[in-house]
Tab-separated table of C-alpha atoms and ligand atoms in Angstrom:
chain	number	residue	atom	x	y	z
A	1	UNK	CA	230.108	16.524	197.883
A	2	UNK	CA	227.604	13.781	198.682
A	3	UNK	CA	224.535	14.609	196.576
A	4	UNK	CA	222.249	12.318	198.594
A	5	UNK	CA	219.287	13.689	200.512
A	6	UNK	CA	217.911	12.285	203.762
A	7	UNK	CA	214.453	12.273	205.307
A	8	UNK	CA	213.177	10.741	208.533
A	9	UNK	CA	209.798	8.954	208.456
A	10	UNK	CA	208.650	9.573	212.009
A	11	UNK	CA	206.367	7.225	213.930
A	12	UNK	CA	202.811	8.601	214.094
A	13	UNK	CA	201.103	8.352	217.470
A	14	UNK	CA	197.323	8.613	217.881
A	15	UNK	CA	197.089	10.067	221.415
A	16	UNK	CA	193.303	9.749	221.084
A	17	UNK	CA	191.240	8.291	218.257
A	18	UNK	CA	187.448	8.494	218.242
A	19	UNK	CA	185.510	6.836	215.416
A	20	UNK	CA	182.535	9.113	214.773
A	21	UNK	CA	180.900	7.729	211.621
A	22	UNK	CA	181.314	5.981	208.322
A	23	UNK	CA	181.255	7.284	204.765
A	24	UNK	CA	179.272	5.672	201.974
A	25	UNK	CA	182.530	4.241	200.539
A	26	UNK	CA	183.238	2.361	203.791
A	27	UNK	CA	186.007	4.636	205.124
A	28	UNK	CA	185.517	5.711	208.716
A	29	UNK	CA	185.193	9.266	210.003
A	30	UNK	CA	187.653	10.003	212.766
A	31	UNK	CA	188.464	12.608	215.355
A	32	UNK	CA	192.084	12.016	216.305
A	33	UNK	CA	194.731	13.941	218.221
A	34	UNK	CA	198.022	12.942	216.606
A	35	UNK	CA	201.655	13.568	217.443
A	36	UNK	CA	204.976	12.316	216.054
A	37	UNK	CA	207.951	10.642	217.693
A	38	UNK	CA	211.622	11.476	217.494
A	39	UNK	CA	212.195	7.995	216.088
A	40	UNK	CA	211.414	6.533	212.694
A	41	UNK	CA	212.624	5.053	209.446
A	42	UNK	CA	215.475	6.760	207.607
A	43	UNK	CA	215.323	7.296	203.839
A	44	UNK	CA	218.191	8.339	201.580
A	45	UNK	CA	217.672	9.547	198.013
A	46	UNK	CA	220.478	9.759	195.435
A	47	UNK	CA	220.501	10.412	191.683
A	48	UNK	CA	221.132	7.138	189.780
A	49	UNK	CA	221.300	5.646	186.290
A	50	UNK	CA	218.199	3.546	186.939
A	51	UNK	CA	215.457	3.500	189.584
A	52	UNK	CA	216.311	1.305	192.558
A	53	UNK	CA	214.988	0.634	196.070
A	54	UNK	CA	217.230	-0.995	198.651
A	55	UNK	CA	216.262	-1.969	202.179
A	56	UNK	CA	218.107	-2.100	205.471
A	57	UNK	CA	217.467	-1.531	209.152
A	58	UNK	CA	216.020	-3.764	211.851
A	59	UNK	CA	212.835	-4.629	209.913
A	60	UNK	CA	214.088	-4.201	206.331
A	61	UNK	CA	213.991	-7.941	205.652
A	62	UNK	CA	210.216	-7.929	206.284
A	63	UNK	CA	209.521	-5.696	203.268
A	64	UNK	CA	209.382	-6.303	199.534
A	65	UNK	CA	211.590	-3.951	197.485
A	66	UNK	CA	209.661	-4.562	194.272
A	67	UNK	CA	206.017	-5.354	194.856
A	68	UNK	CA	203.396	-3.550	196.849
A	69	UNK	CA	205.637	-0.945	198.479
A	70	UNK	CA	204.225	2.491	199.347
A	71	UNK	CA	207.638	4.112	198.709
A	72	UNK	CA	207.465	2.968	195.079
A	73	UNK	CA	203.843	4.055	194.743
A	74	UNK	CA	204.735	7.501	196.131
A	75	UNK	CA	207.711	7.815	193.755
A	76	UNK	CA	205.653	6.795	190.717
A	77	UNK	CA	202.698	9.043	191.562
A	78	UNK	CA	204.861	12.126	192.206
A	79	UNK	CA	206.861	11.494	189.024
A	80	UNK	CA	203.671	11.160	186.974
A	81	UNK	CA	202.248	14.440	188.328
A	82	UNK	CA	205.523	16.317	187.811
A	83	UNK	CA	205.984	15.010	184.264
A	84	UNK	CA	202.417	16.036	183.413
A	85	UNK	CA	203.567	19.529	184.383
A	86	UNK	CA	206.637	19.328	182.155
A	87	UNK	CA	209.052	18.853	185.059
A	88	UNK	CA	211.905	16.303	184.847
A	89	UNK	CA	211.888	13.419	187.348
A	90	UNK	CA	214.992	11.333	186.497
A	91	UNK	CA	215.940	7.922	187.990
A	92	UNK	CA	216.733	7.766	191.666
A	93	UNK	CA	218.158	5.285	194.158
A	94	UNK	CA	216.073	5.186	197.349
A	95	UNK	CA	217.448	3.446	200.412
A	96	UNK	CA	215.019	2.737	203.246
A	97	UNK	CA	216.347	1.849	206.675
A	98	UNK	CA	213.245	0.268	208.195
A	99	UNK	CA	213.519	0.763	211.960
A	100	UNK	CA	209.793	0.801	212.829
A	101	UNK	CA	207.814	-2.437	213.119
A	102	UNK	CA	205.516	-3.275	210.179
A	103	UNK	CA	201.670	-3.083	210.312
A	104	UNK	CA	202.013	-1.571	213.755
A	105	UNK	CA	199.529	1.335	214.010
A	106	UNK	CA	202.272	3.970	213.996
A	107	UNK	CA	201.997	4.804	210.321
A	108	UNK	CA	205.319	3.334	209.226
A	109	UNK	CA	204.288	2.754	205.610
A	110	UNK	CA	202.431	6.076	205.453
A	111	UNK	CA	205.414	7.924	206.952
A	112	UNK	CA	207.728	6.269	204.389
A	113	UNK	CA	205.414	7.405	201.573
A	114	UNK	CA	205.294	10.952	202.976
A	115	UNK	CA	209.090	11.053	203.409
A	116	UNK	CA	209.420	9.884	199.785
A	117	UNK	CA	207.217	12.759	198.609
A	118	UNK	CA	209.294	15.241	200.647
A	119	UNK	CA	212.658	13.777	199.640
A	120	UNK	CA	211.944	13.410	195.932
A	121	UNK	CA	210.700	16.978	195.667
A	122	UNK	CA	214.132	17.975	196.975
A	123	UNK	CA	215.984	15.595	194.614
A	124	UNK	CA	213.958	16.752	191.627
A	125	UNK	CA	214.044	20.401	192.664
A	126	UNK	CA	210.271	20.690	192.502
A	127	UNK	CA	207.801	22.047	195.030
A	128	UNK	CA	204.172	21.130	194.612
A	129	UNK	CA	201.810	23.571	196.335
A	130	UNK	CA	200.034	22.128	199.420
A	131	UNK	CA	196.740	22.267	197.554
A	132	UNK	CA	198.159	19.705	195.077
A	133	UNK	CA	200.435	17.716	197.384
A	134	UNK	CA	197.836	16.877	200.070
A	135	UNK	CA	195.325	15.228	197.693
A	136	UNK	CA	198.199	13.356	196.026
A	137	UNK	CA	199.291	12.097	199.468
A	138	UNK	CA	195.717	11.069	200.299
A	139	UNK	CA	195.628	8.853	197.191
A	140	UNK	CA	198.459	6.840	198.820
A	141	UNK	CA	196.623	6.339	202.131
A	142	UNK	CA	194.456	8.115	204.691
A	143	UNK	CA	197.422	8.762	207.034
A	144	UNK	CA	199.884	10.023	204.411
A	145	UNK	CA	198.768	13.723	204.517
A	146	UNK	CA	199.297	13.874	208.309
A	147	UNK	CA	202.697	12.179	207.945
A	148	UNK	CA	203.679	14.876	205.421
A	149	UNK	CA	203.168	17.418	208.210
A	150	UNK	CA	204.763	15.269	210.981
A	151	UNK	CA	203.847	17.793	213.689
A	152	UNK	CA	201.107	17.599	216.358
A	153	UNK	CA	197.676	18.039	214.821
A	154	UNK	CA	193.974	17.260	214.989
A	155	UNK	CA	192.870	14.962	212.184
A	156	UNK	CA	189.241	14.813	211.109
A	157	UNK	CA	187.387	13.432	208.096
A	158	UNK	CA	189.037	10.108	207.233
A	159	UNK	CA	192.289	11.607	208.535
A	160	UNK	CA	192.889	14.244	205.846
A	161	UNK	CA	191.344	17.378	207.425
A	162	UNK	CA	194.280	18.649	209.500
A	163	UNK	CA	194.650	21.450	212.049
A	164	UNK	CA	197.960	22.091	213.895
A	165	UNK	CA	197.838	21.816	217.696
A	166	UNK	CA	200.269	23.427	220.184
A	167	UNK	CA	200.978	20.181	222.044
A	168	UNK	CA	204.049	20.031	224.294
A	169	UNK	CA	206.758	17.379	223.817
A	170	UNK	CA	206.186	14.237	225.913
A	171	UNK	CA	208.661	11.598	227.092
A	172	UNK	CA	207.350	8.363	225.625
A	173	UNK	CA	207.911	4.614	225.410
A	174	UNK	CA	206.689	2.572	222.441
A	175	UNK	CA	206.096	-1.139	222.790
A	176	UNK	CA	204.999	-3.525	220.059
A	177	UNK	CA	204.605	-7.312	220.452
A	178	UNK	CA	205.747	-7.845	216.828
A	179	UNK	CA	202.355	-9.204	215.886
A	180	UNK	CA	201.201	-7.472	212.684
A	181	UNK	CA	197.632	-6.167	212.705
A	182	UNK	CA	195.474	-5.596	209.602
A	183	UNK	CA	193.876	-2.133	209.737
A	184	UNK	CA	190.786	-3.059	207.633
A	185	UNK	CA	190.218	-6.083	209.891
A	186	UNK	CA	190.180	-3.881	213.010
A	187	UNK	CA	187.754	-1.393	211.429
A	188	UNK	CA	185.510	-4.304	210.386
A	189	UNK	CA	185.378	-5.574	213.964
A	190	UNK	CA	184.129	-2.250	215.390
A	191	UNK	CA	180.859	-2.659	217.261
A	192	UNK	CA	179.932	1.037	217.141
A	193	UNK	CA	180.795	3.582	214.486
A	194	UNK	CA	178.897	6.568	215.896
A	195	UNK	CA	180.967	7.381	218.966
A	196	UNK	CA	181.254	10.829	220.565
A	197	UNK	CA	183.844	13.155	218.987
A	198	UNK	CA	186.717	14.586	221.029
A	199	UNK	CA	185.617	17.387	223.367
A	200	UNK	CA	187.139	20.843	222.705
A	201	UNK	CA	190.914	20.814	223.205
A	202	UNK	CA	192.352	22.620	226.250
A	203	UNK	CA	193.795	25.971	225.219
A	204	UNK	CA	197.393	27.026	226.054
A	205	UNK	CA	197.742	23.901	228.188
A	206	UNK	CA	200.904	22.466	229.736
A	207	UNK	CA	201.764	18.744	229.838
A	208	UNK	CA	199.810	17.833	233.057
A	209	UNK	CA	196.642	19.504	231.680
A	210	UNK	CA	197.005	17.548	228.431
A	211	UNK	CA	197.519	14.305	230.383
A	212	UNK	CA	194.282	14.962	232.332
A	213	UNK	CA	192.465	15.720	229.091
A	214	UNK	CA	193.818	12.617	227.340
A	215	UNK	CA	192.941	10.368	230.300
A	216	UNK	CA	189.276	11.070	229.511
A	217	UNK	CA	189.638	10.131	225.831
A	218	UNK	CA	189.804	6.800	224.041
A	219	UNK	CA	191.138	4.896	221.112
A	220	UNK	CA	187.957	3.326	219.751
A	221	UNK	CA	190.040	0.803	217.811
A	222	UNK	CA	191.512	-0.575	221.042
A	223	UNK	CA	188.641	-2.969	222.008
A	224	UNK	CA	188.539	-4.747	218.609
A	225	UNK	CA	192.349	-4.902	218.518
A	226	UNK	CA	192.477	-6.334	222.051
A	227	UNK	CA	189.968	-9.017	221.086
A	228	UNK	CA	192.259	-10.046	218.207
A	229	UNK	CA	195.658	-9.622	219.935
A	230	UNK	CA	195.193	-10.300	223.640
A	231	UNK	CA	198.707	-9.182	224.617
A	232	UNK	CA	197.732	-5.541	223.895
A	233	UNK	CA	195.862	-5.446	227.225
A	234	UNK	CA	198.953	-6.788	229.024
A	235	UNK	CA	201.191	-4.181	227.352
A	236	UNK	CA	198.934	-1.308	228.437
A	237	UNK	CA	198.786	-2.597	232.028
A	238	UNK	CA	202.590	-3.011	232.070
A	239	UNK	CA	203.085	0.539	230.760
A	240	UNK	CA	200.830	1.866	233.525
A	241	UNK	CA	202.694	-0.175	236.145
A	242	UNK	CA	206.003	1.233	234.848
A	243	UNK	CA	204.954	4.781	235.739
A	244	UNK	CA	203.217	5.981	232.554
A	245	UNK	CA	200.794	8.866	233.142
A	246	UNK	CA	198.861	7.728	230.088
A	247	UNK	CA	198.987	4.360	228.301
A	248	UNK	CA	197.062	3.652	225.109
A	249	UNK	CA	197.239	1.805	221.804
A	250	UNK	CA	198.087	3.834	218.666
A	251	UNK	CA	196.038	3.594	215.452
A	252	UNK	CA	194.767	0.102	214.756
A	253	UNK	CA	197.572	-1.448	216.851
A	254	UNK	CA	199.323	-3.321	218.015
A	255	UNK	CA	201.865	-0.653	219.129
A	256	UNK	CA	201.075	0.769	222.563
A	257	UNK	CA	202.638	3.880	224.052
A	258	UNK	CA	203.132	5.348	227.494
A	259	UNK	CA	203.635	9.035	228.265
A	260	UNK	CA	205.918	9.754	231.237
A	261	UNK	CA	206.692	12.739	233.437
A	262	UNK	CA	210.331	12.812	232.305
A	263	UNK	CA	213.008	11.051	230.264
A	264	UNK	CA	214.575	9.224	233.242
A	265	UNK	CA	211.264	7.531	234.147
A	266	UNK	CA	210.708	6.564	230.514
A	267	UNK	CA	214.206	5.076	230.207
A	268	UNK	CA	213.785	3.111	233.454
A	269	UNK	CA	210.428	1.840	232.186
A	270	UNK	CA	212.025	0.322	229.070
A	271	UNK	CA	214.247	-1.860	231.273
A	272	UNK	CA	211.272	-3.200	233.241
A	273	UNK	CA	209.306	-3.787	230.050
A	274	UNK	CA	212.214	-5.579	228.335
A	275	UNK	CA	212.438	-8.056	231.220
A	276	UNK	CA	208.735	-8.792	231.000
A	277	UNK	CA	208.446	-8.796	227.171
A	278	UNK	CA	211.872	-9.925	225.878
A	279	UNK	CA	210.599	-10.496	222.317
A	280	UNK	CA	208.918	-7.101	221.929
A	281	UNK	CA	210.023	-3.922	220.153
A	282	UNK	CA	210.574	-1.404	222.961
A	283	UNK	CA	211.759	2.140	222.301
A	284	UNK	CA	212.175	5.149	224.588
A	285	UNK	CA	211.765	8.416	222.703
A	286	UNK	CA	209.970	11.745	222.923
A	287	UNK	CA	207.319	13.427	220.834
A	288	UNK	CA	207.839	16.623	218.854
A	289	UNK	CA	206.259	19.819	220.198
A	290	UNK	CA	203.547	21.584	218.232
A	291	UNK	CA	203.830	25.184	217.131
A	292	UNK	CA	200.254	26.148	216.355
B	1	C5P	O1	194.104	4.540	203.707
B	1	C5P	P1	194.818	3.298	204.177
B	1	C5P	O2	195.255	2.422	203.039
B	1	C5P	O3	195.899	3.576	205.159
B	1	C5P	O4	193.716	2.482	204.997
B	1	C5P	C1	193.757	1.091	205.152
B	1	C5P	C2	192.341	0.579	205.378
B	1	C5P	O5	191.883	1.016	206.668
B	1	C5P	C3	191.306	1.093	204.411
B	1	C5P	O6	191.247	0.293	203.277
B	1	C5P	C4	190.030	1.014	205.232
B	1	C5P	O7	189.540	-0.309	205.231
B	1	C5P	C5	190.494	1.312	206.633
B	1	C5P	N1	190.308	2.734	207.005
B	1	C5P	C6	189.046	3.186	207.327
B	1	C5P	N2	188.864	4.485	207.684
B	1	C5P	C7	189.918	5.332	207.739
B	1	C5P	C8	191.215	4.893	207.422
B	1	C5P	C9	191.384	3.573	207.046
B	1	C5P	O8	188.073	2.427	207.302
B	1	C5P	N3	189.698	6.600	208.099
């Protein structure tokens, strides 16, 4: 029997992201409607004689397997907490197939860290209660708690105050120009930090009602990201021209997404986009439904 354990680190999509304030420590207060895609990085965890991280996948060569890797930080932090509680956390081989672009606004690193926390709890046969796991995840990054959940949700605070939302599944296309964007740099470039929060969410809504609602909302990080990476504006226009009902940037960019009426329109859109942006990462997928 293969004792290895697998976890998917799903792409995080900010359907709307309003920056509503700033804390004394510099972190920004957000109001963000978040969903997750049926595409992501794949992690495999197996018992080993010594700790090891190996990398593969389309973007694996862009990562460092030893230095500043969130997978290693997540492993070390979880092990430390478990050992403090008298629980064994023996060596493990982690393999990360990196399929999502790096520094892309879709939470790749955060999702990898969250998948590591989920996977290693399974390997080590330990279950931390949510009340302990969420703060531990937050120490790894503001988006790690939401990636632990990986289901549609409203995120408030700096991204750690989470409420599930009964969002439907959407057909979606992701497009990234393969230009990395620094999140702190985008936050620094914000002109306003006191924007209006999201209005109350529609209740028991179907996909067209959500599309209408989302059309009225923003990603407040989009203007500073566009000023830094001009192609973002072109990507959003191209998504709209390809039939997207909604086209926005996710997180701090530069990944943009389009939501489509159905899978066939989304698949056709990827062909048009690939002709126009041959160097870009382009992926047709769908989002996961919420079960609030
Ligand atoms: O928490 P994480 O390491 O993912 O955040 C990266 C950077 O993004 C932070 O150091 C901070 O500069 C900025 N940030 C922020 N407000 C948030 C989340 C991130 O200012 N809510």
